Short mmCIF file of C-alpha atoms in Angstrom, two decimals:
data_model
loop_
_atom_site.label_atom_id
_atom_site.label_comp_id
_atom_site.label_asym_id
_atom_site.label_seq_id
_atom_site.Cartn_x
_atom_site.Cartn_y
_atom_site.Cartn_z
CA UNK Z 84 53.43 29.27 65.50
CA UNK Z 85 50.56 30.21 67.73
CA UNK Z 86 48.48 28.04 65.34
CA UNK Z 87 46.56 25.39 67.47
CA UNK Z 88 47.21 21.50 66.12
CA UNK Z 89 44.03 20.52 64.45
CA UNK Z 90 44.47 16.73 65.18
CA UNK Z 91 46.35 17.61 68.77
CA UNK Z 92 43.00 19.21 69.69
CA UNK Z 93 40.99 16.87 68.60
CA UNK Z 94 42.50 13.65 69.79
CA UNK Z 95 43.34 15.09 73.13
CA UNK Z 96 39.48 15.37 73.67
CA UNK Z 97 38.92 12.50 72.49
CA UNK Z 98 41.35 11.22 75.32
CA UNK Z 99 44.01 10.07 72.85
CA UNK Z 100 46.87 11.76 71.68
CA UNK Z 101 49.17 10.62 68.83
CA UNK Z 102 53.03 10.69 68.99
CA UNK Z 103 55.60 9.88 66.45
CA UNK Z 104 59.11 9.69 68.35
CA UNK Z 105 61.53 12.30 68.46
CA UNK Z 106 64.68 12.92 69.00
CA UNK Z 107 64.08 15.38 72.05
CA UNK Z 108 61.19 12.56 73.59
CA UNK Z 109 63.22 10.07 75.84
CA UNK Z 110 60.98 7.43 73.76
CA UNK Z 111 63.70 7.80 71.41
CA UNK Z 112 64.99 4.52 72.91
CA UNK Z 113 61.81 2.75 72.26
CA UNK Z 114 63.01 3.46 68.40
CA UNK Z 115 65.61 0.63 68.68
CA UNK Z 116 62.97 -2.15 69.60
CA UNK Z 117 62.98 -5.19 67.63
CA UNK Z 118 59.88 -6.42 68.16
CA UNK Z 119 56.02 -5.39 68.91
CA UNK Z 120 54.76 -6.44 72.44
CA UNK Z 121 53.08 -5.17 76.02
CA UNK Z 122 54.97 -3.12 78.32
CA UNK Z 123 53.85 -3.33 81.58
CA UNK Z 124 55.07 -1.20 84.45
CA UNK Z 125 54.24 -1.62 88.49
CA UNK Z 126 56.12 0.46 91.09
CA UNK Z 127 54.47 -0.03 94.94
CA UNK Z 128 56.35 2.90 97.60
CA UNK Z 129 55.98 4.30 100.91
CA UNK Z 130 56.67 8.26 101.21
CA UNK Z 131 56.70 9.91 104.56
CA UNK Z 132 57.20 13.11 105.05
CA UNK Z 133 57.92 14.84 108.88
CA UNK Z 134 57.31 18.85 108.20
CA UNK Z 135 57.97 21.12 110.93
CA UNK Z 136 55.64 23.11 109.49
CA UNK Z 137 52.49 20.63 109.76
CA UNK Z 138 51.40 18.90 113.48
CA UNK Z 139 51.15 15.72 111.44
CA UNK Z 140 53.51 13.74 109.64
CA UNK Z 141 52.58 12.45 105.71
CA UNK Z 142 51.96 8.29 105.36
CA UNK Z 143 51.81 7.58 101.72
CA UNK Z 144 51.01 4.47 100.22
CA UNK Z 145 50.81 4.72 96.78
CA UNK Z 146 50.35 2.05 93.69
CA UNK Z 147 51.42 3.09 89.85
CA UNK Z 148 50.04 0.44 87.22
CA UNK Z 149 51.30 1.49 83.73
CA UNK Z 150 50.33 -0.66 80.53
CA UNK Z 151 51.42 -0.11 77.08
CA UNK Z 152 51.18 -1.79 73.94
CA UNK Z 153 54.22 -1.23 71.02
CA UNK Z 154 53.35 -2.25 67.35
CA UNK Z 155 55.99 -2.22 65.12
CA UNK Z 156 54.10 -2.14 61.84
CA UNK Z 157 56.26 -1.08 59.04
CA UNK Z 158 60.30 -0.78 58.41
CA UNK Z 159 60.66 2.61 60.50
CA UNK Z 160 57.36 3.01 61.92
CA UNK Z 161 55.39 2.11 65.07
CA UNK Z 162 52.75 3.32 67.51
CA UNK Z 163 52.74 3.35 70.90
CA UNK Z 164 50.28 3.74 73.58
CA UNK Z 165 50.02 3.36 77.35
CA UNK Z 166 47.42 4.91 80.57
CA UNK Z 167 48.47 4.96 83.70
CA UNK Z 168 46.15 3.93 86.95
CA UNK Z 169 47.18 5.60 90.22
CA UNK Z 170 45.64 4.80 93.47
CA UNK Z 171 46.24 5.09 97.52
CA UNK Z 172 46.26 1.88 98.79
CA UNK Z 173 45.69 2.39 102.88
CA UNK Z 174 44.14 6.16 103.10
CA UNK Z 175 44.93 9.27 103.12
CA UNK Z 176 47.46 10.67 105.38
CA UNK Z 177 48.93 12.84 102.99
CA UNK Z 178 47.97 16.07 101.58
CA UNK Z 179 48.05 14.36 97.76
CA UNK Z 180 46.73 17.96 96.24
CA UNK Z 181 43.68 16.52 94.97
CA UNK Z 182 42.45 14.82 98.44
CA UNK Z 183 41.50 17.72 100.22
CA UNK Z 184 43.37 17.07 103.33
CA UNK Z 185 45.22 19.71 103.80
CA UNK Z 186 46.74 19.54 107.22
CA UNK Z 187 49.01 16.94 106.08
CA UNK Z 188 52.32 17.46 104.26
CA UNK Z 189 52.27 17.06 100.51
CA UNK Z 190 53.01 13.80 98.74
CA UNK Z 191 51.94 14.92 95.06
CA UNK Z 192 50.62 11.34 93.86
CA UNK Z 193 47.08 12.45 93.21
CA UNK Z 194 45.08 8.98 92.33
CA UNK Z 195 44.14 9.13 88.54
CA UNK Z 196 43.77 7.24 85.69
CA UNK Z 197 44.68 8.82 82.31
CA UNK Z 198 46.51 8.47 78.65
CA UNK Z 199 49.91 8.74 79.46
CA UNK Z 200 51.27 8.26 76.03
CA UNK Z 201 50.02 7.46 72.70
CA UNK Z 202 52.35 8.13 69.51
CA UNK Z 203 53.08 7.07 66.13
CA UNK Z 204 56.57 7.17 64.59
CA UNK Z 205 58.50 7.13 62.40
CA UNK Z 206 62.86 7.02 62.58
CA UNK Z 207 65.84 6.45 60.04
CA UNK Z 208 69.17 6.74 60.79
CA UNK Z 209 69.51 10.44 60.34
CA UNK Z 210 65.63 11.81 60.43
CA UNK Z 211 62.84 11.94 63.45
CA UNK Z 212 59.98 13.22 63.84
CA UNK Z 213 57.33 13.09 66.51
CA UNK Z 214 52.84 14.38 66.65
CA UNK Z 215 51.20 14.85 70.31
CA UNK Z 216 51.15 13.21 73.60
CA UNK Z 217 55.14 12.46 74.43
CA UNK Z 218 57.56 12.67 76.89
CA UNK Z 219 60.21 15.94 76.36
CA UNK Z 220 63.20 14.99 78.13
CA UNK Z 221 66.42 17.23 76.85
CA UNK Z 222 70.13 17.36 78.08
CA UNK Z 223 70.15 16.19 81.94
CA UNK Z 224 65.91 17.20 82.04
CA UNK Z 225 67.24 21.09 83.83
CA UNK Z 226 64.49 22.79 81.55
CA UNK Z 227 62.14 20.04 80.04
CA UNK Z 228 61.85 16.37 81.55
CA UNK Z 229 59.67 13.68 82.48
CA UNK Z 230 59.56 13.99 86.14
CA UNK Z 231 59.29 9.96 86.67
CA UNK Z 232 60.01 10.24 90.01
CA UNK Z 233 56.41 11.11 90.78
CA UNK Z 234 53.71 8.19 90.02
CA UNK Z 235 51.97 10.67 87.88
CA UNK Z 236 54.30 11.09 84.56
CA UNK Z 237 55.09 14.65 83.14
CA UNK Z 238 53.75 14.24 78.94
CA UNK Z 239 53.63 16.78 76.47
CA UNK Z 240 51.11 17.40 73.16
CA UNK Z 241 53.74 18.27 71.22
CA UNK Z 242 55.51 18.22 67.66
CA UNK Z 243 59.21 17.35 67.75
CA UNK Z 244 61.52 17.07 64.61
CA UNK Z 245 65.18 16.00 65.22
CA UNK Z 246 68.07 14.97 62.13
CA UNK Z 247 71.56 14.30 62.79
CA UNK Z 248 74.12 15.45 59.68
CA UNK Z 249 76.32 13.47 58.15
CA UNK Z 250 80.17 13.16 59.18
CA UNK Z 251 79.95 14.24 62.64
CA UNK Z 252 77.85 17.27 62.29
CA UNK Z 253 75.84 18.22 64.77
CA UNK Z 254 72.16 16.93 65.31
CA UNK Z 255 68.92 19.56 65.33
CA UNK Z 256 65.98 19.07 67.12
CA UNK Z 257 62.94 21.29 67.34
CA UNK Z 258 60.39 21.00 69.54
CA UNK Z 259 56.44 22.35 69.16
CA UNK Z 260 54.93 22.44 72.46
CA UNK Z 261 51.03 22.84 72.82
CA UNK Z 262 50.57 21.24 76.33
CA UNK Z 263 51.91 20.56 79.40
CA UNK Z 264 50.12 17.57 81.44
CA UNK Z 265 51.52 18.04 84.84
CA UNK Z 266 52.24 15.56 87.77
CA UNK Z 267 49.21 16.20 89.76
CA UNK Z 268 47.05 14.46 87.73
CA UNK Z 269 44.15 14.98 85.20
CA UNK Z 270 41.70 14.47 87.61
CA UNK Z 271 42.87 16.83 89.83
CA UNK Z 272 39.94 19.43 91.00
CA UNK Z 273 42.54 22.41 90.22
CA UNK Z 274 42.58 23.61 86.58
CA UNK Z 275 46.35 24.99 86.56
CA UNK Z 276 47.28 21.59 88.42
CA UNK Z 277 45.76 19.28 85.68
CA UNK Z 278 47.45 21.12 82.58
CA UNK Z 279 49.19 24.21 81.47
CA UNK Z 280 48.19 25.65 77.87
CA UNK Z 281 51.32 26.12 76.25
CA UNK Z 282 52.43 27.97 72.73
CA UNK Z 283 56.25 26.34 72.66
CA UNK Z 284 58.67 26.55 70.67
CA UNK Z 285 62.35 24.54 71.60
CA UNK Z 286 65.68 24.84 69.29
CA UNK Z 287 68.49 22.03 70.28
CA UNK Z 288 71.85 21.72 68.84
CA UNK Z 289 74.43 18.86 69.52
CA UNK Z 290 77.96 19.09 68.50
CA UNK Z 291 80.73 16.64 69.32
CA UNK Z 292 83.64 18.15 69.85
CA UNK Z 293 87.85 16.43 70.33
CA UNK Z 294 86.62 17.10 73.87
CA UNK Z 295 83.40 16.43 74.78
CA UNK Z 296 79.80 17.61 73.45
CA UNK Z 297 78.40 20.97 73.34
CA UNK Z 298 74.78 21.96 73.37
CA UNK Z 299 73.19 25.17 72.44
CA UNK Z 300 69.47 25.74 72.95
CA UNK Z 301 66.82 28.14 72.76
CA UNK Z 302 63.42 28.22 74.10
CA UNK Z 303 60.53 30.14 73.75
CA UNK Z 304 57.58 29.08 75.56
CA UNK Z 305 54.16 31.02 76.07
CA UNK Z 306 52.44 30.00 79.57
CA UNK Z 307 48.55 31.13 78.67
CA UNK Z 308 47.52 29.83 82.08
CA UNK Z 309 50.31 30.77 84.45
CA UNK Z 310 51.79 34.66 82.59
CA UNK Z 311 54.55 34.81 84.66
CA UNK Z 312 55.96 31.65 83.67
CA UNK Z 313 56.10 33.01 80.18
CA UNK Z 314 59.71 33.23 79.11
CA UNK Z 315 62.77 33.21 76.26
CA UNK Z 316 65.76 31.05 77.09
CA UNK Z 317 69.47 30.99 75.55
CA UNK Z 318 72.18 29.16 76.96
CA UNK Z 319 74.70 25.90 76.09
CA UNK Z 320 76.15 23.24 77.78
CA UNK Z 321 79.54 21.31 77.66
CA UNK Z 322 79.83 18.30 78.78
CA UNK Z 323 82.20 15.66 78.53
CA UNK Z 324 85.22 12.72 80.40
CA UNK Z 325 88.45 12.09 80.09
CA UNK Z 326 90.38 8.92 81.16
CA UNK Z 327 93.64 8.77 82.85
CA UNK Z 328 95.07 5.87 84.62
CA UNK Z 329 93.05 4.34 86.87
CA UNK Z 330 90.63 7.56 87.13
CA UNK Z 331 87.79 9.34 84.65
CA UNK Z 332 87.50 13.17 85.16
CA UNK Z 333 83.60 14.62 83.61
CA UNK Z 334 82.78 17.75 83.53
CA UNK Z 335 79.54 19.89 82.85
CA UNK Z 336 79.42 23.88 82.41
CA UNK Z 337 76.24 25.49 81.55
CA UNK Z 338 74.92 29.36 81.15
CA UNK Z 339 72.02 30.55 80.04
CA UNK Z 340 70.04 33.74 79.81
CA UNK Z 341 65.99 34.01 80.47
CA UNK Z 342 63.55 37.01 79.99
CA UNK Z 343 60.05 37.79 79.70
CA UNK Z 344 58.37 36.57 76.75
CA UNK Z 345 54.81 36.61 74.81
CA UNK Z 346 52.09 37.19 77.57
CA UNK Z 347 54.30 37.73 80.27
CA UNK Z 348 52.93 41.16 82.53
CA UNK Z 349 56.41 41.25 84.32
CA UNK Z 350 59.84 42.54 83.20
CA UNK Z 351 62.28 39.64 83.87
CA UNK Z 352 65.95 39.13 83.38
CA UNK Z 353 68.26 36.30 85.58
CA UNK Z 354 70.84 34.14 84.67
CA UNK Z 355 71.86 30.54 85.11
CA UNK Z 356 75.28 28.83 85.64
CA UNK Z 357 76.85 25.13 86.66
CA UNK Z 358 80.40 24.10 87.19
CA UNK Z 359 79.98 20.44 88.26
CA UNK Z 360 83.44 18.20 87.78
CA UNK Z 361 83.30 14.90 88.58
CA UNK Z 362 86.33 12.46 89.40
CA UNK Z 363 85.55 8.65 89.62
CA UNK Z 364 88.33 6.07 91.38
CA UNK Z 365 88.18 2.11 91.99
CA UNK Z 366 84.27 2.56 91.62
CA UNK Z 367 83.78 5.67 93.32
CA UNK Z 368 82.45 8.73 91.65
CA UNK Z 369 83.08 12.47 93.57
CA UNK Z 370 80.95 14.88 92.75
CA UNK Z 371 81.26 18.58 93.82
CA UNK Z 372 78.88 21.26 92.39
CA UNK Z 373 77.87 25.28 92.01
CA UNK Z 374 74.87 25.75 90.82
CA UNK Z 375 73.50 29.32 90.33
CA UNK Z 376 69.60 30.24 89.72
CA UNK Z 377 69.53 33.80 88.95
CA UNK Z 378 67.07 36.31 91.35
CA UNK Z 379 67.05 39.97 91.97
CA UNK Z 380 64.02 40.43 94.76
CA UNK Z 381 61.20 40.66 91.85
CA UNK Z 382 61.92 37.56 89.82
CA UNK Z 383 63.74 34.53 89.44
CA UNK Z 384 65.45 32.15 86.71
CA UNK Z 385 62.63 29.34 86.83
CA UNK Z 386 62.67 25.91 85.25
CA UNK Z 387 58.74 24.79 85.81
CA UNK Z 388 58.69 21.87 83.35
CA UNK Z 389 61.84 20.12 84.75
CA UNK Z 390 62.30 17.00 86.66
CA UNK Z 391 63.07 19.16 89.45
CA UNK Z 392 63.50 16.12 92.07
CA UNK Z 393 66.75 15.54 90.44
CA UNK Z 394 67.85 19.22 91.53
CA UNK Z 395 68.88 21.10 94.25
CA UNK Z 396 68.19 18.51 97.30
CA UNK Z 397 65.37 15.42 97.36
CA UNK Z 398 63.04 17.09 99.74
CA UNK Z 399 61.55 19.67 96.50
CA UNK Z 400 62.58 22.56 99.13
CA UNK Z 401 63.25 24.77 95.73
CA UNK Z 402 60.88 23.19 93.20
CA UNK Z 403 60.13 27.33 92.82
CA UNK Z 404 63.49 29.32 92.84
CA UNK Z 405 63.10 32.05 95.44
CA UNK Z 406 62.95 35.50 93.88
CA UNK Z 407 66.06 36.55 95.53
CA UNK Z 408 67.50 33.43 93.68
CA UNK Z 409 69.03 29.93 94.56
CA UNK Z 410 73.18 29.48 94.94
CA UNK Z 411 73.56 25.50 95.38
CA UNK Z 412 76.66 23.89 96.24
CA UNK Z 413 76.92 20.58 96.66
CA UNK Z 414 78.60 17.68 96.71
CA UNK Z 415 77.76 13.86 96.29
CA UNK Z 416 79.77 10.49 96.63
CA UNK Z 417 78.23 7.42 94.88
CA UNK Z 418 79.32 3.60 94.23
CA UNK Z 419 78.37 0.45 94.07
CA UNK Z 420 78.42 -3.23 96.01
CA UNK Z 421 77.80 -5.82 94.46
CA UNK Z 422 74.26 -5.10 92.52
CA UNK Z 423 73.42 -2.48 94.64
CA UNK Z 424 73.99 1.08 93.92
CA UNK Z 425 74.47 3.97 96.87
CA UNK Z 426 74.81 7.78 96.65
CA UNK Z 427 75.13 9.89 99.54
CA UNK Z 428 74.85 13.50 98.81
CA UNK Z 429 75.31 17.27 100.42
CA UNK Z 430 73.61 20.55 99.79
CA UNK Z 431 74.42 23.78 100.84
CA UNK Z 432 71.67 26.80 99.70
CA UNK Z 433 72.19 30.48 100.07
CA UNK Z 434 70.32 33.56 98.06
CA UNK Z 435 71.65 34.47 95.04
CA UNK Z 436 71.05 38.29 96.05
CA UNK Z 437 71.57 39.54 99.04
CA UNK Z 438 73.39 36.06 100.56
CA UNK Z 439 70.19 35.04 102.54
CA UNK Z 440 71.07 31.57 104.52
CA UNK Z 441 68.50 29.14 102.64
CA UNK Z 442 69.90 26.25 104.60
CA UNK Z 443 71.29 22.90 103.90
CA UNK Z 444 70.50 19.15 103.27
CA UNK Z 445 71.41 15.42 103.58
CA UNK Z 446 70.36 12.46 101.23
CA UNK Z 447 71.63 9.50 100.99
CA UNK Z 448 70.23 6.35 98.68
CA UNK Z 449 70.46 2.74 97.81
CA UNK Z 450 68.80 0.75 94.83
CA UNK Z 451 69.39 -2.79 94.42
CA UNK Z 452 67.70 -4.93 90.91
CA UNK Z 453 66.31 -8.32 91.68
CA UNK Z 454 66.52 -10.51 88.99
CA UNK Z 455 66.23 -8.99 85.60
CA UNK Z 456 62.30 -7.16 86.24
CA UNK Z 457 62.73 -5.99 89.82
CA UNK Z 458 64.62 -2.86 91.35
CA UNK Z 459 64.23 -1.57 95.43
CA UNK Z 460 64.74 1.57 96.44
CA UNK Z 461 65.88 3.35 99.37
CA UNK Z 462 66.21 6.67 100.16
CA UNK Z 463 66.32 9.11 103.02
CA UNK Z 464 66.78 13.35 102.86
CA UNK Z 465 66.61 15.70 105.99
CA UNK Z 466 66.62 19.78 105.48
CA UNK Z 467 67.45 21.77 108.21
CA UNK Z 468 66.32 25.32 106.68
CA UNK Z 469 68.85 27.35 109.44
CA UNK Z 470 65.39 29.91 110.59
CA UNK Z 471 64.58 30.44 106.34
CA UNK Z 472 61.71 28.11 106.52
CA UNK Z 473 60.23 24.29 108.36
CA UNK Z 474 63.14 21.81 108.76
CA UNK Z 475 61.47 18.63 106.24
CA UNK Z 476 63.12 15.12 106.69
CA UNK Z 477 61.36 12.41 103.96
CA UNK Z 478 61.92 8.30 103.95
CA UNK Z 479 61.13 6.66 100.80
CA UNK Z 480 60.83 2.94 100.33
CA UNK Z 481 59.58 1.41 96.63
CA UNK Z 482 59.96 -1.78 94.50
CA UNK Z 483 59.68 -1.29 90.90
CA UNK Z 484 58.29 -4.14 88.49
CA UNK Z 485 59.29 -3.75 84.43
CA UNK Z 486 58.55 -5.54 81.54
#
């Protein structure tokens, strides 16, 4: 299907992009609403960023101002649309990758205004299906995701197709993507930072098992602006929890395969692998974790549309996986007080070939709702790289409005 979408094209020049929900777009929530209405979205945070790397530390200031409209018009169907406004709000002491000032860190939350969304769908209980400008969030977002922790939202022009079979069979998704816009913004002065061209094409299976869920997935996705990131992915996932008394064991174990695909100039091959179990007593959830990226010197397993912040440490030290590779272990402890919810987490980074020290980090978290609209945030990570690169420490501080 290297067959551009007529009416993709089209409305994404005209600066709208239609979307009918799917099953692989995390608006597949926004199918269950019961009734049309405004959605309005504010979220106000500080970032700083100390880089040994830089003379000056990053300041970041930053306003998101997201408003959406749902219309529920007919039994099964709606639209959807919403643009979101993104603006500094005292300078710019932050490198934001569209600002020019690069002798500041980078906090990559460009100011912009753009269509963020804009869909029409349609959903029964067994079929989906879903036409341009969406969100593509699948499994735990490792290969495709939103990336809402920036202010600028990862979206897709896309097709997506899901139906679930009767009597506990499994449920199919497939996935046409034609676009990626990125985080940085579609304003941003760099082409390859505003968009990638894609020619996509994503195969999702879900399977409840007696124990757990298994995923299998394939992906083939053509990068026409960036070659390299041109690749074929195989892999599944298990997942799943079991209760004893008075404690839940979870589980997740992944592989998968990549290669060079399509336009890619380089021969590629790399693996990926998790083991993360998870034990959770009187309210408190251990975590411990080994997660492999595949690299051999030349090339690397890479993940490029992810929500990578949710990966392998908060400072986005490995938003690129090395091409020696990335072996993450790591392990996280997590509860709650009252409303408020902490995590406090550990990584520990080391080459996948060849056993190059990457370093190791600290993070530790606490969000707290006020009242049923509000939600603060706090969060803190510090990197010590042990000689492979700058030490990084970052302090984040946001309240979140949601309607």
């Amino acid at each position: 299907m290297g067959i551009p979408l007529p009416a993709t094209r089209f409305l994404h020049h005209a600066g709208l992009v239609l979307a009918i929900l799917g099953g692989a777009s995390p608006a597949w929530a926004a199918t269950a609403a019961e009734s049309s209405g405004p959605v309005v979205e504010v979220r106000v945070r500080h970032e700083s960023v100390d880089d040994d790397a830089f003379s000056r530390d990053a300041e970041a200031d930053t306003l998101r101002l997201r408003l959406g409209y749902r219309w529920l018009f007919a039994p099964g169907w709606q639209l959807y649309a919403d643009g979101e406004h993104v603006e500094s709000l005292f300078g710019d002491r932050y490198n934001s990758t569209a600002n020019g000032r690069t002798a500041y860190p980078v906090v990559a939350d460009p100011e912009a205004d753009e269509i963020n969304q804009a869909w029409i769908g349609y959903h029964d209980d067994a079929f989906n299906a879903a036409l341009g400008r969406q969100r593509v969030m699948l499994d735990n977002q490792r290969f495709f995701g939103n990336v809402g922790w920036r202010q600028n939202e990862q979206t897709f022009d896309a097709f997506a197709t899901g139906y679930a079979f009767e009597g506990g069979g499994p449920v199919l998704r497939y996935v046409y993507l034609d676009r990626a816009l990125r985080v940085f913004g579609h304003e941003n002065p760099n082409p390859s930072l505003r968009e990638w061209s894609l020619d996509g094409h994503l195969l999702h299976l879900d399977q409840a098992l007696p124990l757990g869920s298994l995923a299998a997935y394939a992906y083939w996705v053509e990068n026409k602006d960036v070659e390299t990131l041109s690749t074929r992915t195989f892999g599944a996932r298990w997942t799943g929890q079991h209760a004893f008394d008075g404690a839940t064991l979870a589980w997740a174990l992944e592989w998968a395969d990549q290669s060079d695909y399509a336009n890619n100039p380089t021969a590629q091959s790399a693996r990926y692998r998790l083991v993360e179990p998870r034990v959770s007593i009187k309210g408190i959830t251990l975590t411990a974790g080994w997660e492999v990226l595949g690299g051999d010197g030349q090339s690397a397993f890479s993940t490029p549309y992810a929500t990578l912040h949710a990966f392998n440490g908060w400072v986005d030290r490995f938003l690129t996986t090395p091409l020696n590779g990335l072996d993450d272990r790591y392990f996280s402890v997590s509860g709650k007080f009252g409303k408020a919810s902490w995590t406090a987490n550990y990584h520990d980074y080391r080459a996948d070939h060849g056993n190059q020290d990457y370093g190791h980090e600290f993070g530790v978290s606490i969000g707290c709702p006020f009242g049923s609209h509000f939600n603060g945030l706090l969060k803190l990570a510090d990197y010590r790289s042990d000689g492979f690169a700058a030490d990084v420490r970052k302090l984040w501080a946001s309240i979140e409005y949601r309607y």
